[in-house]
Coordinates of C-alpha atoms in Angstrom, one line a residue:
X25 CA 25.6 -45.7 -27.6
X26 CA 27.5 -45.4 -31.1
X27 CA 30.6 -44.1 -29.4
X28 CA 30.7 -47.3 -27.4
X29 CA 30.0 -49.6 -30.2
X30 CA 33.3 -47.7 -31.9
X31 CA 35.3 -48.0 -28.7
X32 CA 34.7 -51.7 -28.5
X33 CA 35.4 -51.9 -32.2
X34 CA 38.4 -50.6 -32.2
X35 CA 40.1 -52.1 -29.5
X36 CA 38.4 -55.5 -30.3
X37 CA 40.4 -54.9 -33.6
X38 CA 44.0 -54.4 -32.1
X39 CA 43.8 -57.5 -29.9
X40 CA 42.6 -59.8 -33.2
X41 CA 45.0 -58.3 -35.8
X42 CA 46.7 -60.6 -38.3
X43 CA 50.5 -60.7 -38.3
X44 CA 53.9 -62.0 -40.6
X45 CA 56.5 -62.6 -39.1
X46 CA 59.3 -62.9 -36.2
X47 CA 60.8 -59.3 -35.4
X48 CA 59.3 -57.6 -32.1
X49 CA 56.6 -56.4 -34.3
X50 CA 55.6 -59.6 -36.1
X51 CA 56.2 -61.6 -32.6
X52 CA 52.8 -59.7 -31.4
X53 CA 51.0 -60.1 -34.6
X54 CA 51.9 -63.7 -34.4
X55 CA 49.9 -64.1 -31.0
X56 CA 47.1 -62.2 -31.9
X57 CA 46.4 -64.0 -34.7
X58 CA 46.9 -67.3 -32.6
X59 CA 44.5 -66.3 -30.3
X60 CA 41.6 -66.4 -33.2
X61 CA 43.2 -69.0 -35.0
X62 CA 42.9 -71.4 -32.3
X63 CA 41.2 -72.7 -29.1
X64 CA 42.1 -70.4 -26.1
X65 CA 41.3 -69.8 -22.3
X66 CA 42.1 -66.7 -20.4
X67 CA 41.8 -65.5 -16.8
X68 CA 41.1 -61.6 -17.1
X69 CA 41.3 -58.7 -14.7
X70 CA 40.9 -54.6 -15.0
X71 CA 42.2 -52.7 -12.3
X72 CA 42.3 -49.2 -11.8
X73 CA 45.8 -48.3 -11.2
X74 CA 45.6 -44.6 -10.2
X75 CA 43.8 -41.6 -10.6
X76 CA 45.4 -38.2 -10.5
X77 CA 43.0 -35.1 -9.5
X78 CA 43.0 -31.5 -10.9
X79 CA 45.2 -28.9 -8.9
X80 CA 41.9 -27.2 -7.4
X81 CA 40.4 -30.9 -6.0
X82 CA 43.1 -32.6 -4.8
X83 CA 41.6 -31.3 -0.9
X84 CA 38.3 -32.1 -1.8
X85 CA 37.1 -34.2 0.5
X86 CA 34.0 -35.3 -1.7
X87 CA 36.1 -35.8 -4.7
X88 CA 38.5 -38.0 -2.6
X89 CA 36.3 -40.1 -1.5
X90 CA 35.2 -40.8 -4.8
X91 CA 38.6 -41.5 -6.3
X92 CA 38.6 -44.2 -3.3
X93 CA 35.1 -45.7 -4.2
X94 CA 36.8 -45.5 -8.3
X95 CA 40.1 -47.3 -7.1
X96 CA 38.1 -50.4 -5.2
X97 CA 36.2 -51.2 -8.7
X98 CA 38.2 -54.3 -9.8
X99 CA 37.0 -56.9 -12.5
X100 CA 38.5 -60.3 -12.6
X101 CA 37.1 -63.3 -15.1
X102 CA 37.8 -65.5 -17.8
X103 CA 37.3 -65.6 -21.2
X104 CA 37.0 -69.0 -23.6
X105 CA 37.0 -69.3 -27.2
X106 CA 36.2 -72.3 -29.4
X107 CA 37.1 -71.8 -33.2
X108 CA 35.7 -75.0 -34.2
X109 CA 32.5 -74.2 -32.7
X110 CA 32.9 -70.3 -33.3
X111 CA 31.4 -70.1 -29.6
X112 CA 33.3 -67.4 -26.6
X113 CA 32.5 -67.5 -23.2
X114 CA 32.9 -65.0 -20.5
X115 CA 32.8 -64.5 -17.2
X116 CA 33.4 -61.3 -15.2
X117 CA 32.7 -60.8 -11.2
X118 CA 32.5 -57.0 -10.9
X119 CA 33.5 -55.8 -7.4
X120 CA 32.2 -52.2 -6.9
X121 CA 30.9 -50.4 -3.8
X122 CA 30.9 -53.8 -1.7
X123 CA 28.6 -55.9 -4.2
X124 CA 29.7 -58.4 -6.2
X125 CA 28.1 -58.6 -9.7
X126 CA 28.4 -61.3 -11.9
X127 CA 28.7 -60.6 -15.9
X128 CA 28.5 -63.6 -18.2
X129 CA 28.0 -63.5 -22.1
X130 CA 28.0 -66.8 -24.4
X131 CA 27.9 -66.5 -28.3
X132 CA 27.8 -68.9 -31.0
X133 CA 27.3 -68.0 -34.6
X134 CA 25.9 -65.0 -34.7
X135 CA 23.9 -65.8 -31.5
X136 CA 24.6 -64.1 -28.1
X137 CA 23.4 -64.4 -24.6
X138 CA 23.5 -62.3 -21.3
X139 CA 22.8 -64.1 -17.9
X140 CA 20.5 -61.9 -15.9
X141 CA 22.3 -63.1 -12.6
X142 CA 23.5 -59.5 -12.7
X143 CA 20.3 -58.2 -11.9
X144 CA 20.6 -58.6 -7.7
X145 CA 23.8 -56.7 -7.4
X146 CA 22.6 -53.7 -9.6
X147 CA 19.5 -53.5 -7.3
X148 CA 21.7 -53.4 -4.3
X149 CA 24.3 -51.0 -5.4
X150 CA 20.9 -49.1 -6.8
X151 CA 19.7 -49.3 -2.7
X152 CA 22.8 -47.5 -1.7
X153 CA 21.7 -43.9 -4.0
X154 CA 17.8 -44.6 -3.2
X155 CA 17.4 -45.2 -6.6
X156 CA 14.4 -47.7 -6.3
X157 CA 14.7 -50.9 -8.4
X158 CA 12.6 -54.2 -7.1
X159 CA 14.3 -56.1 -4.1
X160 CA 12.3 -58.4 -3.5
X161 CA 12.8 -61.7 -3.5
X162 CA 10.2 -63.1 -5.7
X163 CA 11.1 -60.4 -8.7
X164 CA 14.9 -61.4 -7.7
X165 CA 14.4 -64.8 -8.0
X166 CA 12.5 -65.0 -11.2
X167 CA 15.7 -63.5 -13.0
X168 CA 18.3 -66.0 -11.4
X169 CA 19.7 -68.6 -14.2
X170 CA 17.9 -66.4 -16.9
X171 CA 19.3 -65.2 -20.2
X172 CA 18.8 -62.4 -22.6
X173 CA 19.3 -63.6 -26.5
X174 CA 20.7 -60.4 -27.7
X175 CA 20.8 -61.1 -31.0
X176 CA 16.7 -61.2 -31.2
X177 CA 15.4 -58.2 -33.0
X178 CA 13.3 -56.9 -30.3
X179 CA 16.1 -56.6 -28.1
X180 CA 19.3 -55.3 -30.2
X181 CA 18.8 -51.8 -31.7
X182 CA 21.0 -52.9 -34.5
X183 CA 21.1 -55.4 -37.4
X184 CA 23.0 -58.0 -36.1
X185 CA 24.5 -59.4 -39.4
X186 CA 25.6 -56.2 -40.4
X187 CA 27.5 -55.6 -37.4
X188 CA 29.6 -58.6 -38.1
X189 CA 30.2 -57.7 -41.7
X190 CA 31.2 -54.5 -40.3
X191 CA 33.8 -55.6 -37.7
X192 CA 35.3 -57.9 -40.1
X193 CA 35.4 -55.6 -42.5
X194 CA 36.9 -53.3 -40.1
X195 CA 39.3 -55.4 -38.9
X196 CA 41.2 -55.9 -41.9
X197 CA 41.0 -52.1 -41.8
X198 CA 43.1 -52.2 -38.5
X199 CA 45.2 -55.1 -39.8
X200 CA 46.8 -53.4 -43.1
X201 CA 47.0 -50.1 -40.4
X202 CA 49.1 -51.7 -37.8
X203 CA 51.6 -53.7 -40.4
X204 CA 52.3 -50.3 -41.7
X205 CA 53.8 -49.0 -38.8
X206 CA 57.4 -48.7 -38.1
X207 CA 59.2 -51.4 -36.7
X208 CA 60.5 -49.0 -34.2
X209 CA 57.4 -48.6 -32.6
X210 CA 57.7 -52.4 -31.5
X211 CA 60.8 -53.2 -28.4
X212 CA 61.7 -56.3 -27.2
X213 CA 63.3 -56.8 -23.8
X214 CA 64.2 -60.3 -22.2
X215 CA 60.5 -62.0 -23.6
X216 CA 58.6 -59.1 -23.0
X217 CA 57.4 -57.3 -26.4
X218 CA 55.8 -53.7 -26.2
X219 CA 54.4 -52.0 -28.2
X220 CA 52.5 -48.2 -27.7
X221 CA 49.4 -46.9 -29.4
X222 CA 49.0 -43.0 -29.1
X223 CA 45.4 -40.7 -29.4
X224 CA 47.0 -40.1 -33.0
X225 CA 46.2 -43.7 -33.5
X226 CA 43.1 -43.8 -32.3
X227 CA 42.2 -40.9 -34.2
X228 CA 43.3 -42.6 -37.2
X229 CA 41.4 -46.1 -36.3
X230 CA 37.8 -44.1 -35.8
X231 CA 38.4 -42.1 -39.0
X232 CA 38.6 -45.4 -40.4
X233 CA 35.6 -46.7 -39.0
X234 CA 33.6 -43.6 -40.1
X235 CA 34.6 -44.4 -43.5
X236 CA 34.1 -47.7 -44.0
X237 CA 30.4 -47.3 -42.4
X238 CA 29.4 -44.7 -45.2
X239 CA 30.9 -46.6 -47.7
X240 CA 27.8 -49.3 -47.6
X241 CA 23.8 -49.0 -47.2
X242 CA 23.5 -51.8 -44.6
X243 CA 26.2 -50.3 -42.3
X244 CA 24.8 -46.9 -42.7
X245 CA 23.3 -47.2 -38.8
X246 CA 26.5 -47.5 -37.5
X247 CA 27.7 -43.9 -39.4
X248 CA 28.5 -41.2 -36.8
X249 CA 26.6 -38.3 -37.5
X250 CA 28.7 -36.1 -34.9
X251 CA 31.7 -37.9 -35.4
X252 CA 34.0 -34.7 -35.4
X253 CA 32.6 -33.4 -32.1
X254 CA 33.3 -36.6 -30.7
X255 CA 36.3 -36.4 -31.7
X256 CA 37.2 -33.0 -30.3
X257 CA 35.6 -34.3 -27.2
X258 CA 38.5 -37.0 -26.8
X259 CA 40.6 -37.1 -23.9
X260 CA 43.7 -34.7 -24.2
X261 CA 46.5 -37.5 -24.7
X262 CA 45.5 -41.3 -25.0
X263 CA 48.1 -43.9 -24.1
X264 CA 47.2 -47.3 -24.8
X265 CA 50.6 -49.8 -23.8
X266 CA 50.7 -53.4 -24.6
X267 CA 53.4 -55.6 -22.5
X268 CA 53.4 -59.5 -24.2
X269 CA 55.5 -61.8 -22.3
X270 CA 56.4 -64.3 -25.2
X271 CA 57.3 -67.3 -23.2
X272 CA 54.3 -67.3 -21.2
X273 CA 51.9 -65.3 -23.4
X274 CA 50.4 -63.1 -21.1
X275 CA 49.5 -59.9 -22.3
X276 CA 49.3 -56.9 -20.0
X277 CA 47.4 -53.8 -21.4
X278 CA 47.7 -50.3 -19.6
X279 CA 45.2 -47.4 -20.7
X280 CA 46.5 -44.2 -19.9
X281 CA 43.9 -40.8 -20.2
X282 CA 45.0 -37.7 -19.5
X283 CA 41.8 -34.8 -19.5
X284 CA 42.5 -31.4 -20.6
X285 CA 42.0 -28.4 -17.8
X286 CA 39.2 -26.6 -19.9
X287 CA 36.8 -29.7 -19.5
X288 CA 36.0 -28.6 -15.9
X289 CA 36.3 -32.1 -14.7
X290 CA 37.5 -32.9 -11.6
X291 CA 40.0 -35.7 -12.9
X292 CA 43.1 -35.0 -14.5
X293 CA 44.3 -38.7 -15.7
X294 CA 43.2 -42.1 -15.0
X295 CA 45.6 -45.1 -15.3
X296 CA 43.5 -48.5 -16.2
X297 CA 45.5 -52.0 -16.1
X298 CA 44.0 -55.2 -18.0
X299 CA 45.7 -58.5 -18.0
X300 CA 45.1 -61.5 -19.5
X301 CA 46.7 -64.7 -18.7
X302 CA 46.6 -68.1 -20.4
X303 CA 45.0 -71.1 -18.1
X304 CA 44.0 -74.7 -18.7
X305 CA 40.3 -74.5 -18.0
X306 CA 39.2 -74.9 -21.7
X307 CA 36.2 -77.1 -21.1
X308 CA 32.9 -77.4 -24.0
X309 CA 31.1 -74.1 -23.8
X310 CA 26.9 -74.5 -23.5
X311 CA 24.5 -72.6 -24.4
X312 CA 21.9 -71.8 -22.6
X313 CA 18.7 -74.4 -22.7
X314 CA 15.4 -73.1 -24.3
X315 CA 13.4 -72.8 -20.5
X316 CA 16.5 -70.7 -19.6
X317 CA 16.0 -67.7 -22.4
X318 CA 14.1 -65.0 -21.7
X319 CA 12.8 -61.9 -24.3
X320 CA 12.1 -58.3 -23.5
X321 CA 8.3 -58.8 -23.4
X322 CA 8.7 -61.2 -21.0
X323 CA 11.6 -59.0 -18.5
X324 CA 8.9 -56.2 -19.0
X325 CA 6.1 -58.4 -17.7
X326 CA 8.1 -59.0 -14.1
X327 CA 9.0 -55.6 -14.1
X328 CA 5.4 -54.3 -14.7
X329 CA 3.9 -54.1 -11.3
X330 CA 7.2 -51.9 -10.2
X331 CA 7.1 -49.8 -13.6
X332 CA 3.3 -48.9 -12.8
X333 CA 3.9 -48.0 -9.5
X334 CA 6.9 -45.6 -10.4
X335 CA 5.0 -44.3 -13.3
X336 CA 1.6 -43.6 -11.2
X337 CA 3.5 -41.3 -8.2
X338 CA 5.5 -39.3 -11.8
X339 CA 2.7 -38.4 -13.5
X340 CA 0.1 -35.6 -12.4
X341 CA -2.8 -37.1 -14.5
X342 CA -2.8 -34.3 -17.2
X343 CA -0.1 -35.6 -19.1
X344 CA -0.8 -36.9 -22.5
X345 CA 2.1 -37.7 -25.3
X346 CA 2.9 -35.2 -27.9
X347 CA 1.5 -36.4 -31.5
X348 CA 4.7 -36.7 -32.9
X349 CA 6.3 -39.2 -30.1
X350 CA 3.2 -41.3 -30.3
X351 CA 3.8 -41.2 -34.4
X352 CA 6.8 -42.7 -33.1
X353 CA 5.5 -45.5 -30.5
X354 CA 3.0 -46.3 -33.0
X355 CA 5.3 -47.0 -36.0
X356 CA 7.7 -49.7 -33.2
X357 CA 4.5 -51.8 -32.0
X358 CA 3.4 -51.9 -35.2
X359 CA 6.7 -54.0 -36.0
X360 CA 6.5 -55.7 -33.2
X361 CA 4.8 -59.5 -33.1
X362 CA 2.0 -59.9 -30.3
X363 CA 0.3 -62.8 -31.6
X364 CA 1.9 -65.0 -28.6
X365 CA 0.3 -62.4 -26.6
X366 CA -2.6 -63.6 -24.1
X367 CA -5.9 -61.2 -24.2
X368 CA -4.4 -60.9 -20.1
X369 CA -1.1 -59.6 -21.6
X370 CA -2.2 -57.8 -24.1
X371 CA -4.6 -55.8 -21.3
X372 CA -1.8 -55.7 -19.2
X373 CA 0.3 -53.5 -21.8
X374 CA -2.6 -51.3 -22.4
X375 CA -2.9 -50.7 -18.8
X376 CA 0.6 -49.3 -18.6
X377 CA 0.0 -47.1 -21.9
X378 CA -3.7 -46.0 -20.7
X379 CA -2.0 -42.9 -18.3
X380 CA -0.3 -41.5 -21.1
X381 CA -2.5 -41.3 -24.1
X382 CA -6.0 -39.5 -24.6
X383 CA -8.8 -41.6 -25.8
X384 CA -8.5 -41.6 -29.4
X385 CA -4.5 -42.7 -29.3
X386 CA -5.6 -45.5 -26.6
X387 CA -8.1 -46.6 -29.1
X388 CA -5.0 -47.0 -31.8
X389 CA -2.8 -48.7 -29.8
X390 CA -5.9 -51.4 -28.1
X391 CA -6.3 -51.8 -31.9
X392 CA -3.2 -52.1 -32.9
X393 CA -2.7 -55.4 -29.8
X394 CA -6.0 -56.8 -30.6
X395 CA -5.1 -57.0 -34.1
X396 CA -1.8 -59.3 -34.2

């Protein structure tokens, strides 16, 4: 999960740095920092442009038809950002193995939302590899026009605030990074400014992170205890290349990764294409309206009837949680708020815990719910 957060850190970072200037080099910094600075509207897409295999799979027919099922995945979207309201919206449709999966986030503030509209399409796809998620249509239903508030404490397994302090922190980590580089490392053809960033780079940009997360208490979540086995762990080569056509300001981004042979894996480089284009769609972005926000609790109580069903056929009856994982469970609910709880809900929950505990840790937990 950390390695993501770092991923979408760092490349969050290069497309938001601040610039000075009008040389190749300052000419991108220039529209990066126009893109924060004021009110923008971009279609986006992600493609994946090719995938090489390994020597030994290329005849594979397995591992073909794979790279097939791989290539189809394309995302196309938009993305909005209002600076005055310091609110983004955006859209994805997702097209993979013949669904169609729609991603929305909005944000304000500090404040983010996910539309649960994608739940449908991961159920399908989920039909296809008889992994059983609920299809029916009342379940289906009762997630359509719903939305996730991220940024609740119950749902986020990080402090929200901190994260920001973090990335913008960070970010004028990447900043002062990227006007250091040579100028050289910046072309300009026609209108069309490129400019390359290697593994060496990356490297650099995580080290960076690593550092700046120790260097404070309240960022000390976001410290990467194996942070030098991920970083041995890397891809061989990394190739990230940034085309900006400075007349129309559309910015084309090709990811290059190239795996090393001793990593047994069956791919030898992958070639990933984002683009994202200016439009004139900027229209006032909404938030969703109180009836439309849903909580965990409340995505766990439609999903309850499924979850006890799957949970009843796994477990043998003789199972009972270890002492130290129910130290554990304990120590959450007991941060957690049920006072908006009904004595029906409140049953409910014990019901789905009542399989796995004896009788003096069922007693603890029905105490711990009657109690808030």
């Amino acid at each position: 999960m950390k390695k993501i957060k770092l991923a979408l850190l760092i490349i969050l970072s290069v497309i938001i740095l601040a610039g000075c200037g009008k040389s190749a080099k300052e000419e991108f910094f220039d529209y990066t920092k126009k893109n924060v600075t004021e009110n923008s509207s971009n279609d986006i897409s992600m493609t994946i442009k090719d995938i090489k295999l390994t020597a030994d799979m290329k005849d594979s027919p397995e591992a073909n038809v794979m790279v097939t099922q791989l290539k189809d995945i394309k995302v196309t979207g938009s993305m909005q950002h209002d600076v005055s309201e310091k609110a983004t919206n955006t859209k994805l449709n997702i097209e993979a193995l013949g669904q169609k999966i729609p991603l929305e986030f909005i944000s304000k503030n500090d404040d983010m939302y996910f539309s649960l509209d994608i739940f449908r399409g991961i159920s399908k796809i989920a039909s296809q590899f008889n992994s059983e998620l609920p299809s029916d249509e009342k379940t289906l239903s009762a997630f359509d026009g719903k939305y996730l508030k991220l940024s609740d404490a119950d749902t986020l397994e990080i402090d929200s605030k901190s994260a920001t302090n973090l990335t913008k922190e960070f970010q004028k980590e990447v900043s002062n990074y990227f006007t250091s580089l040579d100028e050289e490392r910046f072309t300009k053809e026609n209108d069309v400014v490129t400019f390359k960033l290697t593994k060496k780079d990356v490297v650099v940009l995580a080290e960076k992170f690593n550092t700046l997360s120790k260097s404070k208490k309240e960022y000390k979540e976001f410290v990467i205890p194996d942070f030098d086995e991920m970083i041995k762990n890397l891809p061989k080569a990394l190739d990230v290349k940034f085309n900006l056509n400075t007349k129309t300001n559309d910015l084309a981004v090709a990811l290059t990764s190239t795996f090393d042979k001793k990593d047994e894996g069956f791919i030898d480089s992958i070639e990933v294409l984002y683009n994202y284009k200016p439009n004139d769609k900027q229209v006032a972005i909404k938030l969703p309206a109180k009836k439309e926000i849903v909580n965990v609790k409340e995505i766990e109580a439609i999903l309850a009837p499924y979850l006890s069903d799957e949970l009843d056929e796994e477990l043998d009856g003789d199972f009972n949680m270890a002492d130290d994982e129910f130290k554990e469970l304990v120590k959450e609910l007991e941060k957690e708020d049920f006072s908006s709880f009904s004595a029906a809900e409140s049953d409910e929950l014990l019901e789905e815990y009542e399989p796995l505990l004896t009788e003096k840790q069922y007693k603890t937990i029905e105490k711990i719910f009657k109690n808030k």
